[in-house]
């Protein structure tokens, strides 16, 4: 059995409808109309020990709701979650000992006491033996570079410092699985890079399983080998990062620097499977479809018009690919809603 097994998982939220207009609003105060929305809609996946999985999707697609069900904070409406064979909601205390959780927008440290005191409290809560606690404290203090912060109360820490301390806190009890929900939200580039380095070191050295949600695709690309994409509560894609890039990278861009661009302010550049992205008097940027043409054909066509000085070919990055998949999925959804 996989370490994390999610089958036909559904989470419905009930919300009060807020009708428009004064009379309708007044009526709804006495007899509120309740609507049900499916935040997570028949989700299935299995994750093995040591995997690092990027759980991505647009705002409101159901990522945090899924993570909360995996941690046992929320009870699924229907379907099942098994983590190390446990039901996280019903076996919450047992499950908590196996997992670490970091929500980027919420700190688990006490506001007014030095960070080390919060860590000591976690030691008591998780019943971490003193020797193990000291070893882990030393290890994660070093990895996250937080030694000077241990004596500082949480309220005096910057966002990045707070996040590094929260991540260290999540590892003190040797969790087998760590859920990171937007661990780099609001951080500057250097802090993001340092957090990524630390997480990938832990993943490699400890074989900890990671599920990471983030809107920053550099987080996902640098940390995860697998990507699960959720849109409107449904899984749209679950695949290896490399194969996603290969399968969906049918379009590439090619940019030419040239002596004189004959297709600028003149006749249009026409070649099958090619779209002009931009021109200047000395450059031409094209997008081409690999199913219809290739770079050699385009270069030959361009070389007929002008002497090429430089050429640069690039594929779409994972963020663009994912954006495209979501756009297509939304389009399919809208079309089926109309029917
Ligand atoms: N407690 C709640 N009560 C009612 N609806 C909720 C509740 N929490 C979330 N929702 C709704 O469920 C949907 C999914 O929310 P969720 O927080 O899981 O999204 P998300 O993918 O984490 O989004 P984001 O990228 O913005 O963090 C949204 O439409 C949200 O409005
Ligand atoms: Mg969220």
mmCIF file of C-alpha atoms and ligand atoms in Angstrom:
data_model
loop_
_atom_site.group_PDB
_atom_site.id
_atom_site.type_symbol
_atom_site.label_atom_id
_atom_site.label_comp_id
_atom_site.label_asym_id
_atom_site.label_seq_id
_atom_site.Cartn_x
_atom_site.Cartn_y
_atom_site.Cartn_z
ATOM 1 C CA UNK A 1 0.000 0.000 0.000
ATOM 2 C CA UNK A 2 1.216 3.503 -0.811
ATOM 3 C CA UNK A 3 2.199 5.822 2.030
ATOM 4 C CA UNK A 4 -0.600 8.239 1.109
ATOM 5 C CA UNK A 5 -3.702 6.839 -0.544
ATOM 6 C CA UNK A 6 -6.559 9.126 -1.560
ATOM 7 C CA UNK A 7 -9.680 7.588 -3.094
ATOM 8 C CA UNK A 8 -12.770 9.352 -4.443
ATOM 9 C CA UNK A 9 -12.163 12.211 -2.036
ATOM 10 C CA UNK A 10 -14.904 14.843 -1.849
ATOM 11 C CA UNK A 11 -15.226 17.914 0.361
ATOM 12 C CA UNK A 12 -18.356 19.978 0.270
ATOM 13 C CA UNK A 13 -18.704 23.316 1.988
ATOM 14 C CA UNK A 14 -22.074 24.738 2.867
ATOM 15 C CA UNK A 15 -22.373 28.477 2.509
ATOM 16 C CA UNK A 16 -25.080 31.025 3.124
ATOM 17 C CA UNK A 17 -26.293 32.532 -0.131
ATOM 18 C CA UNK A 18 -26.173 36.312 -0.148
ATOM 19 C CA UNK A 19 -29.008 37.438 -2.408
ATOM 20 C CA UNK A 20 -28.943 40.803 -4.137
ATOM 21 C CA UNK A 21 -31.359 43.550 -3.130
ATOM 22 C CA UNK A 22 -32.572 44.883 0.208
ATOM 23 C CA UNK A 23 -35.748 42.819 0.547
ATOM 24 C CA UNK A 24 -34.085 39.565 -0.425
ATOM 25 C CA UNK A 25 -31.215 40.311 2.031
ATOM 26 C CA UNK A 26 -33.680 41.013 4.838
ATOM 27 C CA UNK A 27 -35.560 37.789 4.075
ATOM 28 C CA UNK A 28 -32.327 35.787 4.051
ATOM 29 C CA UNK A 29 -31.534 37.012 7.588
ATOM 30 C CA UNK A 30 -34.545 35.040 8.862
ATOM 31 C CA UNK A 31 -34.524 32.185 6.415
ATOM 32 C CA UNK A 32 -31.024 31.893 4.959
ATOM 33 C CA UNK A 33 -30.674 29.960 1.779
ATOM 34 C CA UNK A 34 -27.786 27.521 1.967
ATOM 35 C CA UNK A 35 -25.785 26.509 -1.078
ATOM 36 C CA UNK A 36 -23.382 23.605 -1.299
ATOM 37 C CA UNK A 37 -20.123 23.823 -3.212
ATOM 38 C CA UNK A 38 -17.692 21.031 -3.932
ATOM 39 C CA UNK A 39 -14.224 22.312 -3.090
ATOM 40 C CA UNK A 40 -12.681 18.869 -3.727
ATOM 41 C CA UNK A 41 -14.476 16.726 -6.253
ATOM 42 C CA UNK A 42 -13.641 13.013 -6.543
ATOM 43 C CA UNK A 43 -9.885 13.278 -6.140
ATOM 44 C CA UNK A 44 -7.700 10.166 -6.425
ATOM 45 C CA UNK A 45 -3.949 9.791 -6.040
ATOM 46 C CA UNK A 46 -1.325 7.665 -4.339
ATOM 47 C CA UNK A 47 2.043 8.896 -3.079
ATOM 48 C CA UNK A 48 5.022 6.698 -2.191
ATOM 49 C CA UNK A 49 7.541 7.230 0.588
ATOM 50 C CA UNK A 50 10.237 9.784 -0.282
ATOM 51 C CA UNK A 51 8.344 11.428 -3.153
ATOM 52 C CA UNK A 52 8.255 15.211 -3.489
ATOM 53 C CA UNK A 53 4.972 16.155 -5.131
ATOM 54 C CA UNK A 54 3.916 19.598 -6.321
ATOM 55 C CA UNK A 55 0.167 20.067 -5.760
ATOM 56 C CA UNK A 56 -0.701 23.026 -7.937
ATOM 57 C CA UNK A 57 -3.738 24.857 -9.255
ATOM 58 C CA UNK A 58 -5.326 28.295 -9.442
ATOM 59 C CA UNK A 59 -6.733 30.178 -6.440
ATOM 60 C CA UNK A 60 -9.717 28.391 -4.934
ATOM 61 C CA UNK A 61 -9.071 25.128 -6.812
ATOM 62 C CA UNK A 62 -9.078 23.018 -3.630
ATOM 63 C CA UNK A 63 -5.378 22.607 -2.724
ATOM 64 C CA UNK A 64 -5.508 23.743 0.899
ATOM 65 C CA UNK A 65 -8.773 21.867 1.431
ATOM 66 C CA UNK A 66 -7.079 18.656 0.249
ATOM 67 C CA UNK A 67 -4.030 19.288 2.462
ATOM 68 C CA UNK A 68 -6.302 19.894 5.453
ATOM 69 C CA UNK A 69 -8.015 16.539 4.850
ATOM 70 C CA UNK A 70 -4.633 14.807 4.518
ATOM 71 C CA UNK A 71 -3.574 16.302 7.864
ATOM 72 C CA UNK A 72 -6.832 15.402 9.581
ATOM 73 C CA UNK A 73 -7.880 19.027 10.196
ATOM 74 C CA UNK A 74 -10.976 18.563 7.996
ATOM 75 C CA UNK A 75 -13.260 15.575 7.705
ATOM 76 C CA UNK A 76 -13.931 14.445 4.121
ATOM 77 C CA UNK A 77 -17.565 14.613 3.022
ATOM 78 C CA UNK A 78 -17.124 11.277 1.234
ATOM 79 C CA UNK A 79 -14.245 9.175 -0.013
ATOM 80 C CA UNK A 80 -11.201 8.065 1.894
ATOM 81 C CA UNK A 81 -7.734 9.200 2.909
ATOM 82 C CA UNK A 82 -5.151 6.777 4.297
ATOM 83 C CA UNK A 83 -1.788 7.995 5.521
ATOM 84 C CA UNK A 84 0.499 5.187 6.659
ATOM 85 C CA UNK A 85 -2.663 3.098 6.879
ATOM 86 C CA UNK A 86 -4.309 5.586 9.278
ATOM 87 C CA UNK A 87 -7.425 7.669 8.786
ATOM 88 C CA UNK A 88 -6.008 11.145 9.527
ATOM 89 C CA UNK A 89 -9.287 12.530 10.861
ATOM 90 C CA UNK A 90 -10.211 9.658 13.169
ATOM 91 C CA UNK A 91 -6.642 8.770 14.192
ATOM 92 C CA UNK A 92 -5.555 12.393 14.411
ATOM 93 C CA UNK A 93 -3.243 12.066 17.428
ATOM 94 C CA UNK A 94 -1.434 9.063 15.990
ATOM 95 C CA UNK A 95 -1.236 10.628 12.540
ATOM 96 C CA UNK A 96 0.149 13.905 13.936
ATOM 97 C CA UNK A 97 3.252 12.088 15.150
ATOM 98 C CA UNK A 98 4.066 11.072 11.566
ATOM 99 C CA UNK A 99 3.504 14.394 9.869
ATOM 100 C CA UNK A 100 4.802 17.965 9.808
ATOM 101 C CA UNK A 101 2.727 20.828 8.488
ATOM 102 C CA UNK A 102 3.653 24.324 7.377
ATOM 103 C CA UNK A 103 0.995 26.783 6.235
ATOM 104 C CA UNK A 104 2.770 29.778 4.726
ATOM 105 C CA UNK A 105 0.124 32.187 5.960
ATOM 106 C CA UNK A 106 -0.030 30.865 9.508
ATOM 107 C CA UNK A 107 2.696 30.550 12.134
ATOM 108 C CA UNK A 108 2.623 27.792 14.745
ATOM 109 C CA UNK A 109 5.052 29.609 17.032
ATOM 110 C CA UNK A 110 3.952 31.448 20.143
ATOM 111 C CA UNK A 111 3.857 35.146 19.506
ATOM 112 C CA UNK A 112 5.452 36.457 22.636
ATOM 113 C CA UNK A 113 8.020 33.858 23.691
ATOM 114 C CA UNK A 114 11.490 33.092 22.305
ATOM 115 C CA UNK A 115 11.419 30.616 19.426
ATOM 116 C CA UNK A 116 13.294 27.994 21.469
ATOM 117 C CA UNK A 117 10.471 28.007 24.044
ATOM 118 C CA UNK A 118 7.961 27.186 21.298
ATOM 119 C CA UNK A 119 10.281 24.380 20.160
ATOM 120 C CA UNK A 120 10.417 23.066 23.750
ATOM 121 C CA UNK A 121 6.642 23.058 23.847
ATOM 122 C CA UNK A 122 6.546 20.962 20.668
ATOM 123 C CA UNK A 123 8.997 18.601 22.346
ATOM 124 C CA UNK A 124 6.473 18.047 25.137
ATOM 125 C CA UNK A 125 3.488 17.800 22.766
ATOM 126 C CA UNK A 126 5.187 15.292 20.491
ATOM 127 C CA UNK A 127 6.943 13.501 23.364
ATOM 128 C CA UNK A 128 10.364 13.848 21.707
ATOM 129 C CA UNK A 129 13.116 12.279 23.870
ATOM 130 C CA UNK A 130 15.694 14.859 25.047
ATOM 131 C CA UNK A 131 18.614 13.317 23.113
ATOM 132 C CA UNK A 132 16.643 13.211 19.857
ATOM 133 C CA UNK A 133 15.334 16.737 20.415
ATOM 134 C CA UNK A 134 18.852 18.111 20.908
ATOM 135 C CA UNK A 135 20.175 16.338 17.807
ATOM 136 C CA UNK A 136 17.288 17.568 15.646
ATOM 137 C CA UNK A 137 17.451 21.064 17.091
ATOM 138 C CA UNK A 138 21.122 21.249 16.175
ATOM 139 C CA UNK A 139 20.578 19.752 12.724
ATOM 140 C CA UNK A 140 17.615 21.869 11.634
ATOM 141 C CA UNK A 141 18.956 25.022 13.268
ATOM 142 C CA UNK A 142 21.991 24.615 11.049
ATOM 143 C CA UNK A 143 20.104 23.674 7.883
ATOM 144 C CA UNK A 144 17.629 26.547 8.248
ATOM 145 C CA UNK A 145 20.318 28.932 9.541
ATOM 146 C CA UNK A 146 18.281 30.101 12.530
ATOM 147 C CA UNK A 147 20.786 29.897 15.444
ATOM 148 C CA UNK A 148 20.655 33.668 16.130
ATOM 149 C CA UNK A 149 16.842 33.606 16.041
ATOM 150 C CA UNK A 150 16.208 31.009 18.754
ATOM 151 C CA UNK A 151 16.252 33.569 21.560
ATOM 152 C CA UNK A 152 14.017 36.045 19.722
ATOM 153 C CA UNK A 153 10.223 36.135 20.228
ATOM 154 C CA UNK A 154 8.232 35.311 17.100
ATOM 155 C CA UNK A 155 6.673 38.789 16.927
ATOM 156 C CA UNK A 156 10.130 40.318 16.347
ATOM 157 C CA UNK A 157 10.964 38.097 13.360
ATOM 158 C CA UNK A 158 10.680 39.057 9.706
ATOM 159 C CA UNK A 159 8.407 37.015 7.439
ATOM 160 C CA UNK A 160 11.332 35.024 6.006
ATOM 161 C CA UNK A 161 12.853 34.371 9.454
ATOM 162 C CA UNK A 162 9.452 33.295 10.773
ATOM 163 C CA UNK A 163 9.034 30.878 7.882
ATOM 164 C CA UNK A 164 12.483 29.333 8.408
ATOM 165 C CA UNK A 165 11.681 28.812 12.113
ATOM 166 C CA UNK A 166 8.280 27.302 11.243
ATOM 167 C CA UNK A 167 9.874 24.867 8.819
ATOM 168 C CA UNK A 168 12.475 23.842 11.414
ATOM 169 C CA UNK A 169 9.641 23.351 13.944
ATOM 170 C CA UNK A 170 7.863 20.997 11.536
ATOM 171 C CA UNK A 171 10.893 18.662 11.512
ATOM 172 C CA UNK A 172 11.734 18.389 15.212
ATOM 173 C CA UNK A 173 9.743 15.177 15.725
ATOM 174 C CA UNK A 174 11.202 13.346 12.658
ATOM 175 C CA UNK A 175 8.009 13.353 10.580
ATOM 176 C CA UNK A 176 7.872 10.910 7.674
ATOM 177 C CA UNK A 177 5.649 13.251 5.680
ATOM 178 C CA UNK A 178 5.689 17.035 5.509
ATOM 179 C CA UNK A 179 2.929 19.150 3.964
ATOM 180 C CA UNK A 180 4.022 22.603 2.865
ATOM 181 C CA UNK A 181 1.160 24.877 1.849
ATOM 182 C CA UNK A 182 2.735 27.912 0.154
ATOM 183 C CA UNK A 183 5.982 27.846 2.147
ATOM 184 C CA UNK A 184 7.544 30.768 0.274
ATOM 185 C CA UNK A 185 4.563 33.116 0.038
ATOM 186 C CA UNK A 186 5.626 36.749 0.398
ATOM 187 C CA UNK A 187 9.350 36.007 0.626
ATOM 188 C CA UNK A 188 12.117 37.707 -1.340
ATOM 189 C CA UNK A 189 14.081 35.814 -3.998
ATOM 190 C CA UNK A 190 17.048 35.010 -1.758
ATOM 191 C CA UNK A 191 14.870 33.714 1.111
ATOM 192 C CA UNK A 192 12.884 31.579 -1.351
ATOM 193 C CA UNK A 193 16.082 30.102 -2.762
ATOM 194 C CA UNK A 194 17.442 29.354 0.704
ATOM 195 C CA UNK A 195 14.199 27.636 1.777
ATOM 196 C CA UNK A 196 14.212 25.551 -1.418
ATOM 197 C CA UNK A 197 17.815 24.481 -0.786
ATOM 198 C CA UNK A 198 16.936 23.381 2.752
ATOM 199 C CA UNK A 199 13.835 21.435 1.730
ATOM 200 C CA UNK A 200 15.605 19.571 -1.040
ATOM 201 C CA UNK A 201 18.492 18.719 1.316
ATOM 202 C CA UNK A 202 16.043 17.246 3.815
ATOM 203 C CA UNK A 203 14.182 15.371 1.076
ATOM 204 C CA UNK A 204 17.422 13.814 -0.159
ATOM 205 C CA UNK A 205 18.999 13.076 3.206
ATOM 206 C CA UNK A 206 15.992 12.024 5.267
ATOM 207 C CA UNK A 207 13.821 10.584 2.460
ATOM 208 C CA UNK A 208 10.959 12.620 3.895
ATOM 209 C CA UNK A 209 7.853 12.677 1.694
ATOM 210 C CA UNK A 210 6.812 16.175 0.675
ATOM 211 C CA UNK A 211 3.581 17.573 -0.705
ATOM 212 C CA UNK A 212 4.052 21.185 -1.659
ATOM 213 C CA UNK A 213 1.524 23.712 -2.869
ATOM 214 C CA UNK A 214 2.809 26.933 -4.355
ATOM 215 C CA UNK A 215 1.961 29.536 -6.964
ATOM 216 C CA UNK A 216 5.695 30.001 -7.529
ATOM 217 C CA UNK A 217 6.660 27.470 -10.151
ATOM 218 C CA UNK A 218 10.318 27.777 -9.270
ATOM 219 C CA UNK A 219 9.406 26.155 -5.933
ATOM 220 C CA UNK A 220 7.714 23.305 -7.741
ATOM 221 C CA UNK A 221 10.386 22.888 -10.409
ATOM 222 C CA UNK A 222 13.295 22.898 -8.007
ATOM 223 C CA UNK A 223 11.698 20.628 -5.409
ATOM 224 C CA UNK A 224 9.291 18.230 -7.093
ATOM 225 C CA UNK A 225 9.709 15.386 -9.521
ATOM 226 C CA UNK A 226 5.955 14.899 -9.821
ATOM 227 C CA UNK A 227 3.182 17.380 -10.355
ATOM 228 C CA UNK A 228 -0.535 17.038 -9.581
ATOM 229 C CA UNK A 229 -2.731 19.760 -11.057
ATOM 230 C CA UNK A 230 -6.150 20.461 -9.587
ATOM 231 C CA UNK A 231 -8.740 22.761 -11.157
ATOM 232 C CA UNK A 232 -12.258 23.385 -9.780
ATOM 233 C CA UNK A 233 -11.657 20.558 -7.279
ATOM 234 C CA UNK A 234 -10.827 17.931 -9.919
ATOM 235 C CA UNK A 235 -7.444 16.459 -10.836
ATOM 236 C CA UNK A 236 -6.568 17.518 -14.357
ATOM 237 C CA UNK A 237 -3.047 16.121 -14.539
ATOM 238 C CA UNK A 238 -0.858 13.798 -12.469
ATOM 239 C CA UNK A 239 2.507 13.129 -14.043
ATOM 240 C CA UNK A 240 6.237 13.271 -13.835
ATOM 241 C CA UNK A 241 7.604 16.823 -14.276
ATOM 242 C CA UNK A 242 9.912 15.831 -17.129
ATOM 243 C CA UNK A 243 7.229 14.050 -19.113
ATOM 244 C CA UNK A 244 4.797 16.970 -18.658
ATOM 245 C CA UNK A 245 7.425 19.236 -20.179
ATOM 246 C CA UNK A 246 7.978 16.870 -23.091
ATOM 247 C CA UNK A 247 4.335 16.051 -23.785
ATOM 248 C CA UNK A 248 3.046 19.608 -23.628
ATOM 249 C CA UNK A 249 6.002 21.367 -25.130
ATOM 250 C CA UNK A 250 4.799 21.157 -28.718
ATOM 251 C CA UNK A 251 5.448 24.847 -29.146
ATOM 252 C CA UNK A 252 8.860 26.464 -29.084
ATOM 253 C CA UNK A 253 10.140 29.951 -29.653
ATOM 254 C CA UNK A 254 12.989 30.932 -31.923
ATOM 255 C CA UNK A 255 14.562 34.362 -31.995
ATOM 256 C CA UNK A 256 16.853 35.659 -34.723
ATOM 257 C CA UNK A 257 19.248 38.584 -34.617
ATOM 258 C CA UNK A 258 20.035 39.695 -38.168
ATOM 259 C CA UNK A 259 21.769 42.292 -40.276
ATOM 260 C CA UNK A 260 18.475 43.718 -41.528
ATOM 261 C CA UNK A 261 15.013 42.277 -40.838
ATOM 262 C CA UNK A 262 13.184 42.261 -44.204
ATOM 263 C CA UNK A 263 9.907 41.299 -42.444
ATOM 264 C CA UNK A 264 9.825 44.443 -40.306
ATOM 265 C CA UNK A 265 7.576 47.143 -41.788
ATOM 266 C CA UNK A 266 7.507 45.113 -44.969
ATOM 267 C CA UNK A 267 6.103 41.878 -46.160
ATOM 268 C CA UNK A 268 4.826 39.393 -43.547
ATOM 269 C CA UNK A 269 6.957 36.358 -42.634
ATOM 270 C CA UNK A 270 4.943 33.296 -43.717
ATOM 271 C CA UNK A 271 5.943 29.723 -42.953
ATOM 272 C CA UNK A 272 3.644 26.806 -42.113
ATOM 273 C CA UNK A 273 3.175 26.187 -38.351
ATOM 274 C CA UNK A 274 4.872 29.471 -37.441
ATOM 275 C CA UNK A 275 3.457 32.535 -35.695
ATOM 276 C CA UNK A 276 5.252 35.872 -35.552
ATOM 277 C CA UNK A 277 5.649 37.008 -31.935
ATOM 278 C CA UNK A 278 7.577 40.212 -32.550
ATOM 279 C CA UNK A 279 9.804 42.057 -34.968
ATOM 280 C CA UNK A 280 12.280 44.947 -34.865
ATOM 281 C CA UNK A 281 14.501 46.202 -37.659
ATOM 282 C CA UNK A 282 17.225 43.745 -36.524
ATOM 283 C CA UNK A 283 15.340 40.877 -34.860
ATOM 284 C CA UNK A 284 12.527 38.431 -35.474
ATOM 285 C CA UNK A 285 10.801 36.356 -32.794
ATOM 286 C CA UNK A 286 8.709 33.364 -33.861
ATOM 287 C CA UNK A 287 6.709 30.616 -32.187
ATOM 288 C CA UNK A 288 6.499 27.299 -34.000
ATOM 289 C CA UNK A 289 4.562 24.090 -33.618
ATOM 290 C CA UNK A 290 6.827 21.019 -33.477
ATOM 291 C CA UNK A 291 4.123 18.872 -35.051
ATOM 292 C CA UNK A 292 4.101 21.015 -38.191
ATOM 293 C CA UNK A 293 7.651 22.205 -38.658
ATOM 294 C CA UNK A 294 11.145 22.257 -37.162
ATOM 295 C CA UNK A 295 13.873 24.776 -36.423
ATOM 296 C CA UNK A 296 15.956 23.838 -39.495
ATOM 297 C CA UNK A 297 13.115 24.620 -41.917
ATOM 298 C CA UNK A 298 12.540 27.984 -40.225
ATOM 299 C CA UNK A 299 16.236 28.866 -40.221
ATOM 300 C CA UNK A 300 16.458 28.060 -43.933
ATOM 301 C CA UNK A 301 13.461 30.308 -44.642
ATOM 302 C CA UNK A 302 14.884 33.169 -42.564
ATOM 303 C CA UNK A 303 18.386 32.810 -44.065
ATOM 304 C CA UNK A 304 16.879 33.349 -47.526
ATOM 305 C CA UNK A 305 15.779 36.848 -46.454
ATOM 306 C CA UNK A 306 18.767 38.030 -44.443
ATOM 307 C CA UNK A 307 22.110 37.062 -42.981
ATOM 308 C CA UNK A 308 21.505 35.528 -39.524
ATOM 309 C CA UNK A 309 23.838 36.866 -36.820
ATOM 310 C CA UNK A 310 22.503 34.980 -33.818
ATOM 311 C CA UNK A 311 19.748 32.499 -33.018
ATOM 312 C CA UNK A 312 18.136 31.465 -29.755
ATOM 313 C CA UNK A 313 15.615 28.617 -29.311
ATOM 314 C CA UNK A 314 13.566 28.220 -26.131
ATOM 315 C CA UNK A 315 10.707 25.980 -24.972
ATOM 316 C CA UNK A 316 7.811 27.039 -22.784
ATOM 317 C CA UNK A 317 8.457 26.795 -19.088
ATOM 318 C CA UNK A 318 6.324 24.662 -16.778
ATOM 319 C CA UNK A 319 4.314 27.679 -15.599
ATOM 320 C CA UNK A 320 3.193 28.495 -19.150
ATOM 321 C CA UNK A 321 2.368 24.838 -19.811
ATOM 322 C CA UNK A 322 0.234 24.615 -16.677
ATOM 323 C CA UNK A 323 -1.486 27.919 -17.463
ATOM 324 C CA UNK A 324 -2.365 26.548 -20.891
ATOM 325 C CA UNK A 325 -3.764 23.295 -19.481
ATOM 326 C CA UNK A 326 -5.923 25.251 -17.011
ATOM 327 C CA UNK A 327 -7.160 27.555 -19.792
ATOM 328 C CA UNK A 328 -8.184 24.550 -21.909
ATOM 329 C CA UNK A 329 -9.804 22.802 -18.918
ATOM 330 C CA UNK A 330 -11.803 25.953 -18.071
ATOM 331 C CA UNK A 331 -12.914 26.172 -21.690
ATOM 332 C CA UNK A 332 -14.102 22.521 -21.674
ATOM 333 C CA UNK A 333 -15.905 23.127 -18.382
ATOM 334 C CA UNK A 334 -17.652 26.270 -19.681
ATOM 335 C CA UNK A 335 -18.719 24.468 -22.881
ATOM 336 C CA UNK A 336 -20.167 21.530 -20.938
ATOM 337 C CA UNK A 337 -21.950 23.917 -18.522
ATOM 338 C CA UNK A 338 -23.693 25.570 -21.476
ATOM 339 C CA UNK A 339 -24.882 22.220 -22.877
HETATM 340 N N1 LIG B 1 -14.270 27.150 5.405
HETATM 341 C C1 LIG B 1 -14.793 27.315 4.189
HETATM 342 N N2 LIG B 1 -16.130 27.479 4.028
HETATM 343 C C2 LIG B 1 -16.674 27.618 2.797
HETATM 344 N N3 LIG B 1 -15.969 27.577 1.661
HETATM 345 C C3 LIG B 1 -14.633 27.405 1.753
HETATM 346 C C4 LIG B 1 -13.976 27.256 3.011
HETATM 347 N N4 LIG B 1 -12.645 27.103 2.800
HETATM 348 C C5 LIG B 1 -12.480 27.145 1.461
HETATM 349 N N5 LIG B 1 -13.662 27.336 0.837
HETATM 350 C C6 LIG B 1 -13.888 27.384 -0.618
HETATM 351 O O1 LIG B 1 -13.397 26.191 -1.191
HETATM 352 C C7 LIG B 1 -12.724 26.427 -2.416
HETATM 353 C C8 LIG B 1 -11.324 25.839 -2.342
HETATM 354 O O2 LIG B 1 -10.574 26.562 -1.374
HETATM 355 P P1 LIG B 1 -9.060 26.214 -1.034
HETATM 356 O O3 LIG B 1 -8.649 27.078 0.114
HETATM 357 O O4 LIG B 1 -8.918 24.754 -0.881
HETATM 358 O O5 LIG B 1 -8.335 26.682 -2.377
HETATM 359 P P2 LIG B 1 -6.785 26.756 -2.734
HETATM 360 O O6 LIG B 1 -6.600 25.920 -3.957
HETATM 361 O O7 LIG B 1 -5.958 26.439 -1.554
HETATM 362 O O8 LIG B 1 -6.634 28.275 -3.155
HETATM 363 P P3 LIG B 1 -5.406 29.293 -2.948
HETATM 364 O O9 LIG B 1 -4.449 29.051 -4.074
HETATM 365 O O10 LIG B 1 -6.080 30.627 -3.084
HETATM 366 O O11 LIG B 1 -4.817 29.070 -1.595
HETATM 367 C C9 LIG B 1 -12.779 27.934 -2.646
HETATM 368 O O12 LIG B 1 -13.828 28.213 -3.515
HETATM 369 C C10 LIG B 1 -13.076 28.497 -1.267
HETATM 370 O O13 LIG B 1 -13.828 29.676 -1.366
HETATM 371 MG MG1 LIG B 2 -4.592 27.515 -0.384
#
